PDB file of C-alpha atoms in Angstrom:
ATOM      1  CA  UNK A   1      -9.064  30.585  -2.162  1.00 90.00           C
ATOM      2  CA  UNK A   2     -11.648  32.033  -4.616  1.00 92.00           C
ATOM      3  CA  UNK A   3     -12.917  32.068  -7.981  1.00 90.00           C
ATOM      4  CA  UNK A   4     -14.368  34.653  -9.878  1.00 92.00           C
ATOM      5  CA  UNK A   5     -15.740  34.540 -12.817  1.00 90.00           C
ATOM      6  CA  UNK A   6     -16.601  37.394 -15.811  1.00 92.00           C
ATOM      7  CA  UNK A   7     -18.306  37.158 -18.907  1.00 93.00           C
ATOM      8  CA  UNK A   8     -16.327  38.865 -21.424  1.00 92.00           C
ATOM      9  CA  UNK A   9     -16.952  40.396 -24.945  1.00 93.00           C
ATOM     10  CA  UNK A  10     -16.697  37.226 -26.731  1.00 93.00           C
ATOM     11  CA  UNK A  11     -20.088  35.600 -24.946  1.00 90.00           C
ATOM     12  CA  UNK A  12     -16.656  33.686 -22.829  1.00 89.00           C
ATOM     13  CA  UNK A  13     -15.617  33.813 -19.528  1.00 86.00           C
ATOM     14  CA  UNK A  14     -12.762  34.714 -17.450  1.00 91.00           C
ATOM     15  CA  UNK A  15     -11.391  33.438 -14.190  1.00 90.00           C
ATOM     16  CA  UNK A  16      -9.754  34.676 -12.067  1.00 90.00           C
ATOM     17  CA  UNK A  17      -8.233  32.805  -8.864  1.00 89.00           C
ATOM     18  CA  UNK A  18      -7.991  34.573  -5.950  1.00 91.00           C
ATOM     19  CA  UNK A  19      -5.992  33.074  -2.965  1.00 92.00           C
ATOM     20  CA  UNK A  20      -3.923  34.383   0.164  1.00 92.00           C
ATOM     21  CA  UNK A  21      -0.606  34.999  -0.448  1.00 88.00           C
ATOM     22  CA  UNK A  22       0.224  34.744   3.004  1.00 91.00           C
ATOM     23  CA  UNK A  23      -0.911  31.319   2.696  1.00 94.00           C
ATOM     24  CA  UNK A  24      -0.447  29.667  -0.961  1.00 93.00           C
ATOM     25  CA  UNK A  25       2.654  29.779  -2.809  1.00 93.00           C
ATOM     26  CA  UNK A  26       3.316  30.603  -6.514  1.00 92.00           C
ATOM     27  CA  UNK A  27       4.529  26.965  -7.686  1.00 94.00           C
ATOM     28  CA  UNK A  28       1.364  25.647  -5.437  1.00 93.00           C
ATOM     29  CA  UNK A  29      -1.504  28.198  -7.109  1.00 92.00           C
ATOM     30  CA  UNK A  30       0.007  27.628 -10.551  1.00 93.00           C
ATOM     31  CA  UNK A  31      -1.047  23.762  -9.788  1.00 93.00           C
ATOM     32  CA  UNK A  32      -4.214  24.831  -8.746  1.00 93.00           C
ATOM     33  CA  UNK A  33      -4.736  26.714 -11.374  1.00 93.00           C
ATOM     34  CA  UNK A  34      -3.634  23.924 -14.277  1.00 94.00           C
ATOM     35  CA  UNK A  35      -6.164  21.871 -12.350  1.00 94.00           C
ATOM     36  CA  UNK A  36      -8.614  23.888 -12.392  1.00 93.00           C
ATOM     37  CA  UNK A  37      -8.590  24.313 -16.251  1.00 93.00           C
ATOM     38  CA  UNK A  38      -8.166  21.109 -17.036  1.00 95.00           C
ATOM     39  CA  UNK A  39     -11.067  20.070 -14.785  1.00 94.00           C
ATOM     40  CA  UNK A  40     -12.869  22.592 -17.194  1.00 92.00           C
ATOM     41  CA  UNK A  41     -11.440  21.679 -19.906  1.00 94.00           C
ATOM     42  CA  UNK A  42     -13.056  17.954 -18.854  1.00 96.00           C
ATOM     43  CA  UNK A  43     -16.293  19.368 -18.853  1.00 94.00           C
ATOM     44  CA  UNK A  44     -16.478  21.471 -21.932  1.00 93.00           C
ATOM     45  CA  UNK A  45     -15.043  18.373 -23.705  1.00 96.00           C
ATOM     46  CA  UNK A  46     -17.824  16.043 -22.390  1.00 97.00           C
ATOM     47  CA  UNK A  47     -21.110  18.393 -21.385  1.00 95.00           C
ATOM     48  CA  UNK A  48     -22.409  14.983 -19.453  1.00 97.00           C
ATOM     49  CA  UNK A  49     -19.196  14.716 -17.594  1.00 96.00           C
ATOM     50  CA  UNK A  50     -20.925  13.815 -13.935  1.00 97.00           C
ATOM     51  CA  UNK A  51     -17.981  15.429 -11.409  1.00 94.00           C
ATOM     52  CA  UNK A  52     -17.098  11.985  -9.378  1.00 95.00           C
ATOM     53  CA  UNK A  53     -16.118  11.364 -12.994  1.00 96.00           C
ATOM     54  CA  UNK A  54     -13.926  14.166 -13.565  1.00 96.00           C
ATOM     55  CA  UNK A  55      -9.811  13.884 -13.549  1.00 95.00           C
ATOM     56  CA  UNK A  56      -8.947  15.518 -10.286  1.00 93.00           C
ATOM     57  CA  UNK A  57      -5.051  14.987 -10.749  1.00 94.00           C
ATOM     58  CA  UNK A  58      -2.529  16.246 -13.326  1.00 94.00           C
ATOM     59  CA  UNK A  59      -0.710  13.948 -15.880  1.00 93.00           C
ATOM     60  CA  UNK A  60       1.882  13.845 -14.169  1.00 94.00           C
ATOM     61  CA  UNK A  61       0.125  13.532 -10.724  1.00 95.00           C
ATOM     62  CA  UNK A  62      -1.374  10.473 -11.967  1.00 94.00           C
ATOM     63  CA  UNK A  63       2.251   9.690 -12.814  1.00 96.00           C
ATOM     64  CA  UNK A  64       3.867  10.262  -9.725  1.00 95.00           C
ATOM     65  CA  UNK A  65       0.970   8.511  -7.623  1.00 94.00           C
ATOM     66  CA  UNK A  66       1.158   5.602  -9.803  1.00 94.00           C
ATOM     67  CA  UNK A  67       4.768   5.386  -9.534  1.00 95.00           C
ATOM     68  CA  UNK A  68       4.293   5.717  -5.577  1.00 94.00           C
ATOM     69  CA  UNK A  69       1.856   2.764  -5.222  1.00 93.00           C
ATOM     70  CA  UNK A  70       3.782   0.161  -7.110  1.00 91.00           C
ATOM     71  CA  UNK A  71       4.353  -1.524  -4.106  1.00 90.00           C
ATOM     72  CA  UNK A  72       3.198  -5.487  -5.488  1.00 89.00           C
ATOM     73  CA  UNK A  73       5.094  -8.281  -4.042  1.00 88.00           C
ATOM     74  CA  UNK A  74       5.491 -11.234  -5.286  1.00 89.00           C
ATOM     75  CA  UNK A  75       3.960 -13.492  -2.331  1.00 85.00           C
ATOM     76  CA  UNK A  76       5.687 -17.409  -2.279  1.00 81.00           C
ATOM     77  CA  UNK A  77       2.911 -20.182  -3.132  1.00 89.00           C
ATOM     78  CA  UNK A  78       4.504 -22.133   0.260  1.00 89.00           C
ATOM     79  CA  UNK A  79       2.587 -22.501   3.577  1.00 88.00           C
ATOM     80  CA  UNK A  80       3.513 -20.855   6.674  1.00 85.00           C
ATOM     81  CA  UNK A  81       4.224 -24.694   7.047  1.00 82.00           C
ATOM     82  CA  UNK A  82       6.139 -25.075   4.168  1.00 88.00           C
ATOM     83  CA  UNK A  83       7.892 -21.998   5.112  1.00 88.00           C
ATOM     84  CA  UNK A  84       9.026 -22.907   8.723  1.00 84.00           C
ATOM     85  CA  UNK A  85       9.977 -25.914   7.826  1.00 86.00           C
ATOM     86  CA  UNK A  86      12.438 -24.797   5.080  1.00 90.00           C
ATOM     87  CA  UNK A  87      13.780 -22.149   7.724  1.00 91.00           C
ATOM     88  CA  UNK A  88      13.923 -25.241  10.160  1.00 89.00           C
ATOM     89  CA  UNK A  89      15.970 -27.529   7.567  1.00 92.00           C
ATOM     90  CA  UNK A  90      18.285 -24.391   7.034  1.00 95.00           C
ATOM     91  CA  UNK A  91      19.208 -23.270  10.615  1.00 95.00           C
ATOM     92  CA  UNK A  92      18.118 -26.216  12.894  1.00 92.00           C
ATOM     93  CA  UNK A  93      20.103 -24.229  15.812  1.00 95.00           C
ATOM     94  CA  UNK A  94      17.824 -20.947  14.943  1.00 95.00           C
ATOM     95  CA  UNK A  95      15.509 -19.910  17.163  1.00 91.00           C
ATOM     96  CA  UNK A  96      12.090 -20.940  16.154  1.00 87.00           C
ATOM     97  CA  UNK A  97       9.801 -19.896  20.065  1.00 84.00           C
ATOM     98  CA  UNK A  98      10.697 -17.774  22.255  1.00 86.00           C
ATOM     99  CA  UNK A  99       9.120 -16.123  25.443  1.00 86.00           C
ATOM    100  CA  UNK A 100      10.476 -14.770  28.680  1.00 88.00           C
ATOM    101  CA  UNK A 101      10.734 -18.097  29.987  1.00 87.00           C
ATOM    102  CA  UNK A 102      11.458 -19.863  27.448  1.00 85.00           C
ATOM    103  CA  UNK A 103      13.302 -20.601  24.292  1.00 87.00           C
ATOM    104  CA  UNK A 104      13.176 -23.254  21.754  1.00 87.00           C
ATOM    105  CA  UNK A 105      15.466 -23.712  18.631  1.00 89.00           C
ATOM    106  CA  UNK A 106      13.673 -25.351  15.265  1.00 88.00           C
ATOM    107  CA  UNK A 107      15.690 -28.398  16.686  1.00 90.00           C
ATOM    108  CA  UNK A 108      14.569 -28.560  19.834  1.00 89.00           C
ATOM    109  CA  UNK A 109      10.654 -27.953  18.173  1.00 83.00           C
ATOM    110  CA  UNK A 110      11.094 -30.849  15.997  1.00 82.00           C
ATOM    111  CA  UNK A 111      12.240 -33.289  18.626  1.00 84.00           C
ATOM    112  CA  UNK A 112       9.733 -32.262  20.504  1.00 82.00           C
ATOM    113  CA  UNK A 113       7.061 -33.045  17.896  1.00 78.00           C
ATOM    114  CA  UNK A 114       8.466 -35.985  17.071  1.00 65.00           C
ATOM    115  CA  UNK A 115       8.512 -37.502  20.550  1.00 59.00           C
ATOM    116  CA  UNK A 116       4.431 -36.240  20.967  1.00 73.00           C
ATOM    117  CA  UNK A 117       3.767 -38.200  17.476  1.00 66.00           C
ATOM    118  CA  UNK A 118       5.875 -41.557  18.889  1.00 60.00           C
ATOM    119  CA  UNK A 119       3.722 -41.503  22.151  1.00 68.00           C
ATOM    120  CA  UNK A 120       0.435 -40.633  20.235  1.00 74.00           C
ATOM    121  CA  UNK A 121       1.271 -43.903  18.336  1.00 69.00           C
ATOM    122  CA  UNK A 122       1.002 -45.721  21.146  1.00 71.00           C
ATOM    123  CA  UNK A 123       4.845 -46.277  22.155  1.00 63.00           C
ATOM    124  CA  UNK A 124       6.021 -46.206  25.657  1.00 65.00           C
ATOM    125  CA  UNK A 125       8.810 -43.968  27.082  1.00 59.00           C
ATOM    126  CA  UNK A 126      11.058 -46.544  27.907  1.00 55.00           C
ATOM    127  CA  UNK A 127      10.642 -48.168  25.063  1.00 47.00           C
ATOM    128  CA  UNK A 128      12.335 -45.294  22.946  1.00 44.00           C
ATOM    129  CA  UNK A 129      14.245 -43.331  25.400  1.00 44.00           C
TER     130      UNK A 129
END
């Protein structure tokens, strides 16, 4: 794709783009081209314009990408904790660990905790069994 410019009788210029046909579309060099006048349209406007500064997008490209990266979630102010332990409370018989050997139900992980917390506190086995 090309530009050429001419200076015409008016002290003005015209452009003309010049692209492959082969290659470029009509609906996607009409884009180009509404781009390409509002970037100069930019920069008559504002003489200081520095181009990082420029509008790259159409209206509604700015639209459409603003529309497409709406993607907030609203993230729950609960632990991971918090959060397995609701799911544990919910569906004890779930499972909570699993491996190829192994599998462990929320349950099963909470007895299991509990036990290691009686014998960290000093009880013996036969004591609670």
């Amino acid at each position: 794709m090309k530009l050429a410019l001419f200076p015409d009788e008016n002290g003005g210029l015209d452009i003309e783009l010049l692209a492959n046909a082969q290659r470029y579309d009509d609906a996607t060099l009409s884009r180009h081209a509404l781009r390409l006048m509002a970037l100069i349209t930019q920069f008559a406007d504002n003489p200081a314009l520095r181009c990082g500064d420029a509008q790259m997008l159409l209206a509604e490209e700015q639209t459409q990408l603003a529309h497409l990266n709406n993607t907030a979630v609203t993230i729950p102010a609960a632990t991971l904790s918090d959060l397995v332990a609701q799911q544990a409370q919910k569906t004890p018989e779930a499972s909570a660990l699993a491996d190829a050997h192994y599998h462990f139900t929320y349950r099963e992980m909470r007895e299991t905790g509990c036990g290691a917390g009686v014998r960290a506190a000093g009880t013996r086995r036969s004591a609670w069994r």
